[in-house]
CSV table of C-alpha atoms and ligand atoms in Angstrom, one decimal:
chain,number,residue,atom,x,y,z
A,1,MET,CA,-8.2,-30.5,-26.3
A,2,SER,CA,-5.7,-31.3,-23.1
A,3,ASN,CA,-7.8,-30.8,-19.7
A,4,PRO,CA,-8.1,-27.2,-18.2
A,5,ILE,CA,-4.9,-26.9,-16.1
A,6,TYR,CA,-5.7,-24.4,-12.8
A,7,VAL,CA,-2.9,-22.4,-10.6
A,8,THR,CA,-3.3,-25.1,-8.2
A,9,GLN,CA,-5.5,-28.6,-7.6
A,10,PRO,CA,-5.7,-29.6,-3.9
A,11,HIS,CA,-3.6,-32.6,-2.9
A,12,LEU,CA,-5.5,-35.2,-1.3
A,13,PRO,CA,-4.0,-39.0,0.1
A,14,PRO,CA,-5.8,-41.5,-1.3
A,15,LEU,CA,-9.5,-41.5,0.2
A,16,GLU,CA,-9.0,-45.5,1.4
A,17,GLU,CA,-6.5,-44.4,4.1
A,18,PHE,CA,-8.9,-41.9,5.0
A,19,LEU,CA,-11.5,-44.1,5.7
A,20,PRO,CA,-10.0,-45.7,8.3
A,21,MET,CA,-10.0,-42.5,10.1
A,22,LEU,CA,-12.9,-42.0,9.4
A,23,GLN,CA,-14.8,-44.9,11.4
A,24,GLU,CA,-12.9,-43.8,14.3
A,25,ILE,CA,-15.0,-40.7,14.6
A,26,TRP,CA,-18.2,-42.0,13.4
A,27,ASP,CA,-17.4,-44.8,16.1
A,28,SER,CA,-16.7,-42.5,18.5
A,29,ARG,CA,-19.0,-39.7,18.3
A,30,VAL,CA,-16.5,-36.3,19.3
A,31,LEU,CA,-16.8,-34.4,16.1
A,32,THR,CA,-14.9,-31.6,17.8
A,33,ASN,CA,-14.2,-29.6,21.2
A,34,GLY,CA,-10.0,-30.9,21.2
A,35,GLY,CA,-10.5,-34.7,20.2
A,36,GLU,CA,-8.6,-37.3,19.6
A,37,PHE,CA,-7.8,-36.4,16.3
A,38,HIS,CA,-7.0,-32.7,17.0
A,39,ARG,CA,-4.5,-33.3,20.0
A,40,GLN,CA,-2.6,-36.1,18.2
A,41,PHE,CA,-2.1,-33.3,15.5
A,42,GLU,CA,-1.1,-31.1,17.4
A,43,ARG,CA,1.5,-33.1,18.7
A,44,ALA,CA,2.6,-34.5,15.1
A,45,LEU,CA,3.1,-31.0,13.8
A,46,CYS,CA,4.8,-29.4,16.6
A,47,GLU,CA,7.1,-31.8,15.9
A,48,ARG,CA,7.0,-31.8,12.2
A,49,LEU,CA,7.5,-28.1,12.0
A,50,GLY,CA,10.0,-27.9,14.4
A,51,VAL,CA,7.5,-25.6,17.0
A,52,GLN,CA,7.3,-26.2,20.9
A,53,ASN,CA,3.2,-24.8,20.6
A,54,ILE,CA,0.2,-25.0,17.7
A,55,SER,CA,-3.7,-24.3,18.2
A,56,LEU,CA,-5.3,-25.7,15.7
A,57,PHE,CA,-7.8,-23.8,13.3
A,58,THR,CA,-10.8,-23.7,11.4
A,59,ASN,CA,-9.1,-21.6,8.9
A,60,GLY,CA,-6.0,-19.1,8.6
A,61,THR,CA,-8.7,-15.9,9.0
A,62,ILE,CA,-10.2,-16.5,12.2
A,63,ALA,CA,-6.7,-17.7,12.9
A,64,LEU,CA,-5.4,-13.9,12.0
A,65,LEU,CA,-8.1,-12.6,13.6
A,66,THR,CA,-8.0,-14.3,16.8
A,67,ALA,CA,-3.9,-13.7,17.1
A,68,LEU,CA,-4.1,-9.7,17.4
A,69,GLN,CA,-7.1,-9.9,19.9
A,70,ALA,CA,-4.0,-12.5,21.4
A,71,LEU,CA,-2.1,-9.8,22.2
A,72,ARG,CA,-4.3,-6.6,23.0
A,73,ILE,CA,-3.1,-5.0,19.7
A,74,THR,CA,-4.5,-1.1,19.4
A,75,GLY,CA,-3.9,1.4,17.7
A,76,GLU,CA,-2.1,1.6,13.9
A,77,VAL,CA,-0.6,-1.7,12.3
A,78,ILE,CA,2.5,-1.5,9.8
A,79,THR,CA,2.1,-4.2,7.6
A,80,THR,CA,2.2,-5.0,4.0
A,81,PRO,CA,0.0,-4.1,0.5
A,82,TYR,CA,1.2,-7.2,-1.4
A,83,SER,CA,-1.0,-10.1,0.2
A,84,PHE,CA,-4.0,-11.6,0.2
A,85,VAL,CA,-6.7,-9.3,1.3
A,86,ALA,CA,-7.6,-11.5,4.5
A,87,THR,CA,-4.2,-10.0,5.9
A,88,SER,CA,-5.6,-6.2,6.3
A,89,HIS,CA,-8.9,-7.3,7.0
A,90,SER,CA,-7.9,-9.0,10.0
A,91,LEU,CA,-6.8,-5.5,11.4
A,92,LEU,CA,-9.8,-4.0,9.9
A,93,TRP,CA,-12.1,-6.4,11.8
A,94,ASN,CA,-10.3,-5.6,14.7
A,95,GLY,CA,-11.0,-2.0,15.0
A,96,LEU,CA,-6.9,-1.4,14.2
A,97,LYS,CA,-6.0,0.8,11.5
A,98,PRO,CA,-3.2,-1.3,8.8
A,99,VAL,CA,-0.3,1.6,7.8
A,100,PHE,CA,1.4,0.1,4.2
A,101,VAL,CA,5.1,0.1,3.9
A,102,ASP,CA,6.0,-0.7,0.5
A,103,VAL,CA,7.8,-4.2,-0.2
A,104,ASP,CA,11.5,-5.2,-1.3
A,105,PRO,CA,11.8,-5.8,-4.9
A,106,ARG,CA,13.7,-9.1,-4.9
A,107,THR,CA,11.1,-11.0,-2.5
A,108,LEU,CA,7.8,-9.1,-2.6
A,109,ASN,CA,7.7,-8.9,1.3
A,110,ILE,CA,7.7,-6.4,3.4
A,111,ASP,CA,10.6,-4.0,3.0
A,112,PRO,CA,12.6,-3.4,6.6
A,113,SER,CA,14.3,-0.2,5.5
A,114,LYS,CA,10.9,1.4,4.8
A,115,ILE,CA,9.5,0.1,8.1
A,116,GLU,CA,10.7,2.7,10.5
A,117,ALA,CA,9.1,6.0,8.6
A,118,ALA,CA,6.2,4.5,9.3
A,119,VAL,CA,6.1,4.4,12.8
A,120,SER,CA,3.6,6.3,14.8
A,121,PRO,CA,3.1,6.7,18.4
A,122,GLN,CA,-0.3,5.0,18.1
A,123,THR,CA,1.8,2.0,16.1
A,124,THR,CA,1.7,-1.3,18.3
A,125,ALA,CA,2.5,-4.2,15.6
A,126,ILE,CA,3.8,-5.3,12.2
A,127,LEU,CA,1.9,-8.0,10.3
A,128,ALA,CA,3.7,-9.2,8.0
A,129,VAL,CA,3.6,-11.8,5.3
A,130,HIS,CA,6.4,-14.4,3.6
A,131,VAL,CA,4.7,-14.4,0.8
A,132,TYR,CA,4.6,-17.1,-2.3
A,133,GLY,CA,6.7,-18.6,1.2
A,134,HIS,CA,9.9,-17.0,1.0
A,135,PRO,CA,10.8,-15.7,4.4
A,136,CYS,CA,10.3,-11.7,5.8
A,137,ASP,CA,13.7,-10.5,6.5
A,138,VAL,CA,13.0,-11.5,9.8
A,139,ASP,CA,16.1,-10.5,11.9
A,140,ALA,CA,15.8,-6.6,10.1
A,141,ILE,CA,12.3,-6.7,11.6
A,142,GLN,CA,12.7,-8.3,14.9
A,143,ARG,CA,15.8,-5.0,15.2
A,144,ILE,CA,12.1,-2.3,14.7
A,145,ALA,CA,10.2,-3.9,16.8
A,146,ASP,CA,12.5,-4.2,19.6
A,147,ASN,CA,13.8,-0.7,18.9
A,148,TYR,CA,10.1,0.8,19.0
A,149,ASN,CA,8.2,-1.9,21.5
A,150,LEU,CA,6.0,-4.0,18.8
A,151,ARG,CA,5.0,-6.8,18.1
A,152,VAL,CA,5.3,-9.2,15.3
A,153,ILE,CA,3.1,-11.5,13.4
A,154,TYR,CA,3.7,-12.7,10.9
A,155,ASP,CA,1.1,-14.3,8.3
A,156,ALA,CA,2.9,-17.2,7.4
A,157,ALA,CA,-0.3,-19.1,5.2
A,158,HIS,CA,1.9,-19.4,3.0
A,159,ALA,CA,5.5,-20.6,4.7
A,160,PHE,CA,4.1,-24.7,6.1
A,161,GLY,CA,6.9,-25.9,6.7
A,162,VAL,CA,9.9,-23.3,5.5
A,163,ASP,CA,13.0,-23.2,6.9
A,164,CYS,CA,15.3,-20.1,7.6
A,165,HIS,CA,18.8,-20.0,8.5
A,166,CYS,CA,17.8,-20.6,12.0
A,167,GLY,CA,15.2,-23.5,11.9
A,168,SER,CA,11.5,-22.8,11.8
A,169,LEU,CA,10.5,-20.0,9.5
A,170,LEU,CA,7.7,-19.8,12.5
A,171,ASN,CA,9.3,-19.3,15.8
A,172,HIS,CA,10.4,-15.9,14.5
A,173,GLY,CA,7.7,-13.2,15.8
A,174,ASP,CA,5.9,-13.1,18.0
A,175,LEU,CA,3.0,-15.2,16.9
A,176,SER,CA,2.6,-17.0,13.3
A,177,VAL,CA,-0.3,-18.1,11.4
A,178,LEU,CA,-0.7,-20.6,8.4
A,179,SER,CA,-4.0,-21.4,6.5
A,180,PHE,CA,-4.2,-25.3,5.7
A,181,HIS,CA,-7.1,-23.9,2.9
A,182,ALA,CA,-7.3,-26.2,0.1
A,183,THR,CA,-5.2,-24.2,-2.2
A,184,LYS,CA,-2.6,-24.2,0.3
A,185,VAL,CA,1.0,-26.6,0.0
A,186,PHE,CA,-0.9,-28.2,3.0
A,187,ASN,CA,-4.2,-28.7,3.3
A,188,THR,CA,-6.7,-29.6,5.5
A,189,PHE,CA,-10.0,-28.5,2.9
A,190,GLU,CA,-9.9,-25.7,5.5
A,191,GLY,CA,-8.0,-25.3,8.5
A,192,GLY,CA,-5.2,-22.9,10.0
A,193,ALA,CA,-3.1,-22.9,12.8
A,194,ILE,CA,-0.8,-20.2,15.2
A,195,VAL,CA,1.9,-20.8,16.5
A,196,SER,CA,3.0,-19.5,19.7
A,197,PRO,CA,6.4,-19.3,21.1
A,198,ASP,CA,5.3,-20.1,24.8
A,199,ALA,CA,2.9,-22.5,26.7
A,200,LYS,CA,1.2,-19.2,28.4
A,201,THR,CA,0.6,-17.5,25.2
A,202,LYS,CA,-1.0,-20.7,23.8
A,203,LEU,CA,-3.5,-21.0,26.5
A,204,ARG,CA,-4.4,-17.8,26.2
A,205,VAL,CA,-5.0,-18.4,22.3
A,206,ASP,CA,-6.9,-21.3,22.7
A,207,HIS,CA,-8.7,-19.5,25.5
A,208,LEU,CA,-9.7,-16.9,22.3
A,209,LYS,CA,-10.9,-20.1,19.5
A,210,ASN,CA,-13.5,-21.2,22.2
A,211,PHE,CA,-15.9,-18.6,22.6
A,212,GLY,CA,-13.1,-17.2,26.0
A,213,PHE,CA,-13.6,-20.8,28.2
A,214,VAL,CA,-11.6,-21.7,30.5
A,215,ASP,CA,-13.7,-24.4,32.0
A,216,GLU,CA,-17.5,-25.0,31.9
A,217,THR,CA,-18.7,-21.7,33.5
A,218,THR,CA,-15.7,-19.4,33.0
A,219,VAL,CA,-15.1,-16.6,30.4
A,220,VAL,CA,-12.2,-15.0,30.5
A,221,ALA,CA,-12.2,-13.3,27.1
A,222,PRO,CA,-14.7,-12.4,24.5
A,223,GLY,CA,-13.4,-15.3,22.1
A,224,ILE,CA,-14.8,-17.1,19.0
A,225,ASN,CA,-15.3,-20.3,17.6
A,226,GLY,CA,-12.0,-20.7,15.4
A,227,LYS,CA,-12.3,-24.6,16.3
A,228,MET,CA,-10.6,-27.2,14.4
A,229,SER,CA,-13.2,-30.4,14.1
A,230,GLU,CA,-12.6,-34.0,14.0
A,231,PHE,CA,-12.5,-34.4,10.4
A,232,ASN,CA,-10.3,-31.4,9.0
A,233,ALA,CA,-7.7,-33.0,12.2
A,234,ALA,CA,-7.6,-36.1,10.4
A,235,LEU,CA,-7.1,-35.3,7.8
A,236,GLY,CA,-4.1,-33.3,9.0
A,237,LEU,CA,-2.8,-35.6,10.2
A,238,LEU,CA,-3.3,-38.3,7.2
A,239,GLN,CA,-1.6,-35.4,4.6
A,240,LEU,CA,1.5,-35.0,7.1
A,241,GLY,CA,2.3,-38.5,6.1
A,242,HIS,CA,2.8,-37.3,2.3
A,243,PHE,CA,4.3,-33.9,2.4
A,244,ASP,CA,8.0,-34.3,1.2
A,245,ALA,CA,6.4,-36.2,-1.5
A,246,ALA,CA,4.6,-33.5,-2.1
A,247,VAL,CA,7.2,-30.8,-1.8
A,248,ALA,CA,9.2,-32.9,-3.7
A,249,ARG,CA,7.2,-33.1,-6.5
A,250,ARG,CA,7.0,-29.5,-6.0
A,251,ALA,CA,10.5,-28.7,-6.6
A,252,LYS,CA,10.6,-31.1,-9.6
A,253,ILE,CA,8.1,-28.9,-11.3
A,254,ASP,CA,10.0,-25.8,-10.5
A,255,ALA,CA,13.1,-26.4,-12.1
A,256,LEU,CA,11.5,-27.6,-14.9
A,257,TYR,CA,9.7,-24.0,-14.8
A,258,ARG,CA,13.0,-22.3,-14.2
A,259,VAL,CA,14.5,-24.4,-17.3
A,260,GLY,CA,12.0,-24.3,-19.4
A,261,LEU,CA,12.2,-20.3,-18.9
A,262,SER,CA,15.5,-19.5,-18.6
A,263,ASN,CA,15.3,-18.1,-22.5
A,264,VAL,CA,12.3,-15.8,-22.4
A,265,SER,CA,13.5,-12.7,-22.5
A,266,GLY,CA,11.1,-10.6,-20.5
A,267,ILE,CA,10.5,-12.9,-18.0
A,268,ARG,CA,11.8,-13.1,-14.6
A,269,CYS,CA,11.2,-16.3,-11.7
A,270,LEU,CA,11.6,-15.4,-8.6
A,271,ASN,CA,12.4,-16.6,-5.8
A,272,ASP,CA,15.5,-18.9,-5.8
A,273,ALA,CA,15.6,-19.4,-2.2
A,274,GLY,CA,16.7,-22.8,-3.4
A,275,GLU,CA,16.0,-26.4,-2.7
A,276,LYS,CA,16.7,-26.0,1.3
A,277,ARG,CA,14.6,-23.0,2.4
A,278,ALA,CA,11.5,-23.0,-0.2
A,279,ASN,CA,8.1,-25.5,-0.3
A,280,PHE,CA,7.5,-23.8,-3.5
A,281,ALA,CA,4.3,-23.1,-3.2
A,282,TYR,CA,3.6,-20.8,-5.4
A,283,PHE,CA,5.4,-20.4,-8.8
A,284,PRO,CA,5.9,-16.2,-9.6
A,285,ILE,CA,7.0,-14.8,-12.9
A,286,LEU,CA,7.7,-11.5,-14.1
A,287,VAL,CA,6.7,-10.9,-16.5
A,288,GLU,CA,9.2,-7.2,-17.6
A,289,PRO,CA,8.2,-4.8,-19.6
A,290,SER,CA,10.9,-6.1,-22.4
A,291,TYR,CA,8.9,-9.1,-22.9
A,292,ARG,CA,6.7,-8.8,-26.0
A,293,LYS,CA,3.2,-8.7,-24.4
A,294,SER,CA,1.8,-7.5,-21.4
A,295,ARG,CA,1.5,-9.8,-17.8
A,296,ASP,CA,-2.6,-9.7,-18.4
A,297,VAL,CA,-2.5,-10.2,-21.8
A,298,LEU,CA,-0.1,-13.2,-21.5
A,299,TYR,CA,-2.7,-14.8,-18.2
A,300,ASP,CA,-5.8,-13.9,-21.3
A,301,LEU,CA,-3.7,-16.5,-23.8
A,302,LEU,CA,-2.5,-19.1,-20.9
A,303,LYS,CA,-6.7,-18.9,-20.8
A,304,GLN,CA,-7.3,-19.6,-24.3
A,305,HIS,CA,-5.0,-22.4,-23.7
A,306,GLU,CA,-7.5,-23.3,-20.7
A,307,ILE,CA,-4.2,-22.6,-18.1
A,308,TYR,CA,-5.5,-20.4,-15.4
A,309,SER,CA,-3.1,-18.8,-13.9
A,310,ARG,CA,-3.6,-16.1,-11.8
A,311,ARG,CA,-2.4,-13.0,-10.8
A,312,TYR,CA,-1.7,-13.3,-7.1
A,313,PHE,CA,-1.7,-10.0,-5.7
A,314,TYR,CA,-3.9,-7.9,-8.0
A,315,PRO,CA,-5.3,-5.7,-7.1
A,316,LEU,CA,-3.1,-4.5,-4.4
A,317,ILE,CA,-5.1,-4.5,-1.5
A,318,SER,CA,-4.2,-0.6,-0.4
A,319,ASP,CA,-6.4,0.0,-4.0
A,320,PHE,CA,-9.8,-1.8,-2.5
A,321,PRO,CA,-12.4,0.7,-1.6
A,322,MET,CA,-12.0,-0.6,2.2
A,323,TYR,CA,-9.0,1.0,2.1
A,324,ARG,CA,-7.6,3.0,-0.9
A,325,GLY,CA,-8.8,6.1,1.3
A,326,LEU,CA,-5.9,5.8,3.8
A,327,PRO,CA,-2.6,8.3,3.6
A,328,SER,CA,-0.4,4.9,3.0
A,329,ALA,CA,-2.1,3.4,0.6
A,330,GLN,CA,-1.5,6.4,-1.7
A,331,ARG,CA,0.6,4.8,-4.8
A,332,ASN,CA,3.5,7.3,-4.6
A,333,ASN,CA,4.2,5.7,-0.9
A,334,LEU,CA,4.6,2.0,-2.6
A,335,PRO,CA,5.7,2.2,-5.6
A,336,VAL,CA,7.7,-0.9,-5.5
A,337,ALA,CA,4.0,-3.6,-4.6
A,338,ASN,CA,2.3,-1.4,-7.2
A,339,THR,CA,4.7,-2.8,-10.2
A,340,ALA,CA,4.7,-6.2,-8.8
A,341,ALA,CA,1.1,-6.4,-8.9
A,342,SER,CA,0.7,-4.9,-12.4
A,343,ARG,CA,3.7,-7.8,-13.3
A,344,VAL,CA,3.3,-11.1,-11.6
A,345,LEU,CA,1.9,-14.3,-12.5
A,346,CYS,CA,1.4,-17.4,-10.3
A,347,LEU,CA,1.9,-19.7,-13.1
A,348,PRO,CA,0.3,-23.6,-12.5
A,349,ILE,CA,2.1,-25.8,-9.7
A,350,TYR,CA,0.9,-28.7,-7.7
A,351,PRO,CA,2.2,-32.4,-6.9
A,352,ALA,CA,-0.5,-33.6,-9.8
A,353,LEU,CA,0.6,-31.3,-12.6
A,354,ARG,CA,2.5,-33.2,-15.7
A,355,ASP,CA,5.9,-32.7,-16.8
A,356,GLU,CA,4.1,-31.9,-20.6
A,357,ASP,CA,1.7,-29.5,-18.4
A,358,VAL,CA,5.0,-27.2,-17.2
A,359,ASN,CA,6.4,-27.9,-20.7
A,360,ARG,CA,3.0,-27.0,-22.8
A,361,VAL,CA,2.8,-23.3,-20.4
A,362,CYS,CA,6.0,-22.8,-20.8
A,363,HIS,CA,6.2,-23.0,-24.8
A,364,LEU,CA,3.2,-21.1,-24.7
A,365,ILE,CA,4.6,-18.3,-23.2
A,366,ALA,CA,8.5,-18.7,-25.8
A,367,LYS,CA,6.0,-18.5,-28.0
A,368,GLY,CA,4.2,-15.2,-26.6
B,1,T4K,N1,-2.8,-14.8,4.3
B,1,T4K,C1,-2.4,-15.3,3.2
B,1,T4K,C2,-1.0,-14.3,2.5
B,1,T4K,C3,-3.2,-15.6,2.3
B,1,T4K,O1,-3.3,-16.6,1.3
B,1,T4K,C4,-4.8,-16.4,2.8
B,1,T4K,C5,-5.4,-17.3,1.7
B,1,T4K,C6,-5.0,-16.1,3.8
B,1,T4K,C7,-4.6,-14.8,4.6
B,1,T4K,C8,-6.4,-16.6,4.3
B,1,T4K,O2,-6.1,-17.9,4.8
B,1,T4K,P1,-7.8,-18.5,4.6
B,1,T4K,O3,-9.0,-17.9,6.0
B,1,T4K,O4,-8.0,-18.7,3.4
B,1,T4K,O5,-6.8,-20.5,5.4
B,1,T4K,C9,-7.7,-18.8,-2.5
B,1,T4K,C10,-7.9,-19.0,-0.8
B,1,T4K,O6,-9.4,-19.5,-1.3
B,1,T4K,C11,-7.3,-17.8,0.0
B,1,T4K,O7,-7.4,-19.7,0.8
B,1,T4K,C12,-5.5,-17.7,-0.5
B,1,T4K,N2,-5.3,-17.3,0.5
B,1,T4K,C13,-5.6,-17.4,-1.3
B,1,T4K,C14,-4.3,-17.0,-2.1
B,1,T4K,O8,-5.9,-18.3,-2.5
B,1,T4K,P2,-8.7,-17.2,-4.2
B,1,T4K,O9,-10.1,-16.8,-4.7
B,1,T4K,O10,-7.6,-17.6,-5.3
B,1,T4K,O11,-9.3,-19.5,-5.2
B,1,T4K,P3,-10.4,-19.8,-6.0
B,1,T4K,O12,-11.2,-20.5,-5.3
B,1,T4K,O13,-10.5,-19.1,-6.9
B,1,T4K,O14,-9.3,-21.0,-6.2
B,1,T4K,C15,-8.4,-21.4,-7.0
B,1,T4K,C16,-7.6,-22.0,-7.8
B,1,T4K,O15,-7.3,-23.8,-7.0
B,1,T4K,C17,-9.2,-22.7,-8.4
B,1,T4K,O16,-8.9,-21.6,-9.6
B,1,T4K,C18,-9.4,-24.4,-8.7
B,1,T4K,C19,-8.8,-24.8,-7.4
B,1,T4K,N3,-9.1,-25.4,-6.2
B,1,T4K,C20,-9.5,-24.3,-5.3
B,1,T4K,C21,-11.0,-24.7,-4.8
B,1,T4K,C22,-10.8,-23.8,-3.0
B,1,T4K,C23,-9.5,-26.1,-7.0
B,1,T4K,O17,-8.7,-27.2,-7.5
B,1,T4K,N4,-10.3,-27.2,-5.6
B,1,T4K,C24,-10.6,-27.1,-4.4
B,1,T4K,O18,-11.4,-27.1,-3.8
B,1,T4K,O19,-8.7,-18.0,-3.2
């Protein structure tokens, strides 16, 4: 029997490379509140990601909550139902009303052509997600935001290292939010970040993640504790050096799947964005009605073989109890998202996955 295969497995650097960094933390006794590793990791990330200002966080969810606070978002926020639930939860935690808009069938990102109809006098922002690391139509979204004077926040939890037509994808919108969770393409065990367009905005974000303190005795906002520790920052710094190799291996796996599944009728591989742009964070397939089994039956079949694929994102956020009463959550408002939620399966993809594992997954899917 082969080992169980999960949808992902965290990529880790060799432990011996981390030990000297841990020793430094032990020796310095600086564990958090913006130590040397924190400073170094911020600088290194800016360089690697091609952005000017980055603020490190304990996780992506606290970063999302803080991003909304930083821009003083109020009222209604247009967002996608096709994401991890943290996206919309960040709105509810800020007392904001999510207004769901359907997604584009090609990318499964929010469909810009449907946004305008959802704008009301209470709308102040758009919270979009680069799902699976595939870029949103950032130009179309920005045009709408400019027309209606809305702020744009990108949940870029899946989009670490992704470039678009004009450099880093993270430079679009008013703020972008990253996650460095263990399951992500780049991880610091737990972690996250906000990318700000200018130093002034970064300063506000930095104050907000430190309880609102600007100095020892002055508090300027009702902030939170969102600070990344030295442990996570040191790990991140080390992980950066291994990121390119990890993505290269992911790209090979992605290519293997595409070949292995190319002749399977009823299975469509999503997001063929090409090697230049993607980070190969996920491998979503669409199980079409012409496949001989339903998505859920295929999910169970793989599970019987100890292959734990995931139905990201099922159920849709709009179907969870705290959202389903909203007028915009009704299924007839979100036909594409509902179809996707019932048909998408994310197959295992991570650097340590072996070619023979990928071939086995393809074989099982082809056999049905
Ligand atoms: N926005 C978006 C669009 C997001 O996708 C997320 C997080 C966020 C915001 C929030 O960012 P964070 O606050 O998390 O930084 C996972 C993650 O917990 C979550 O971070 C992620 N999205 C979401 C898409 O997936 P689960 O419930 O699927 O994780 P779990 O524990 O079932 O892990 C999946 C598989 O990964 C396991 O079967 C085995 C493997 N695994 C997992 C962990 C945690 C390991 O091998 N080692 C590990 O330590 O939510």
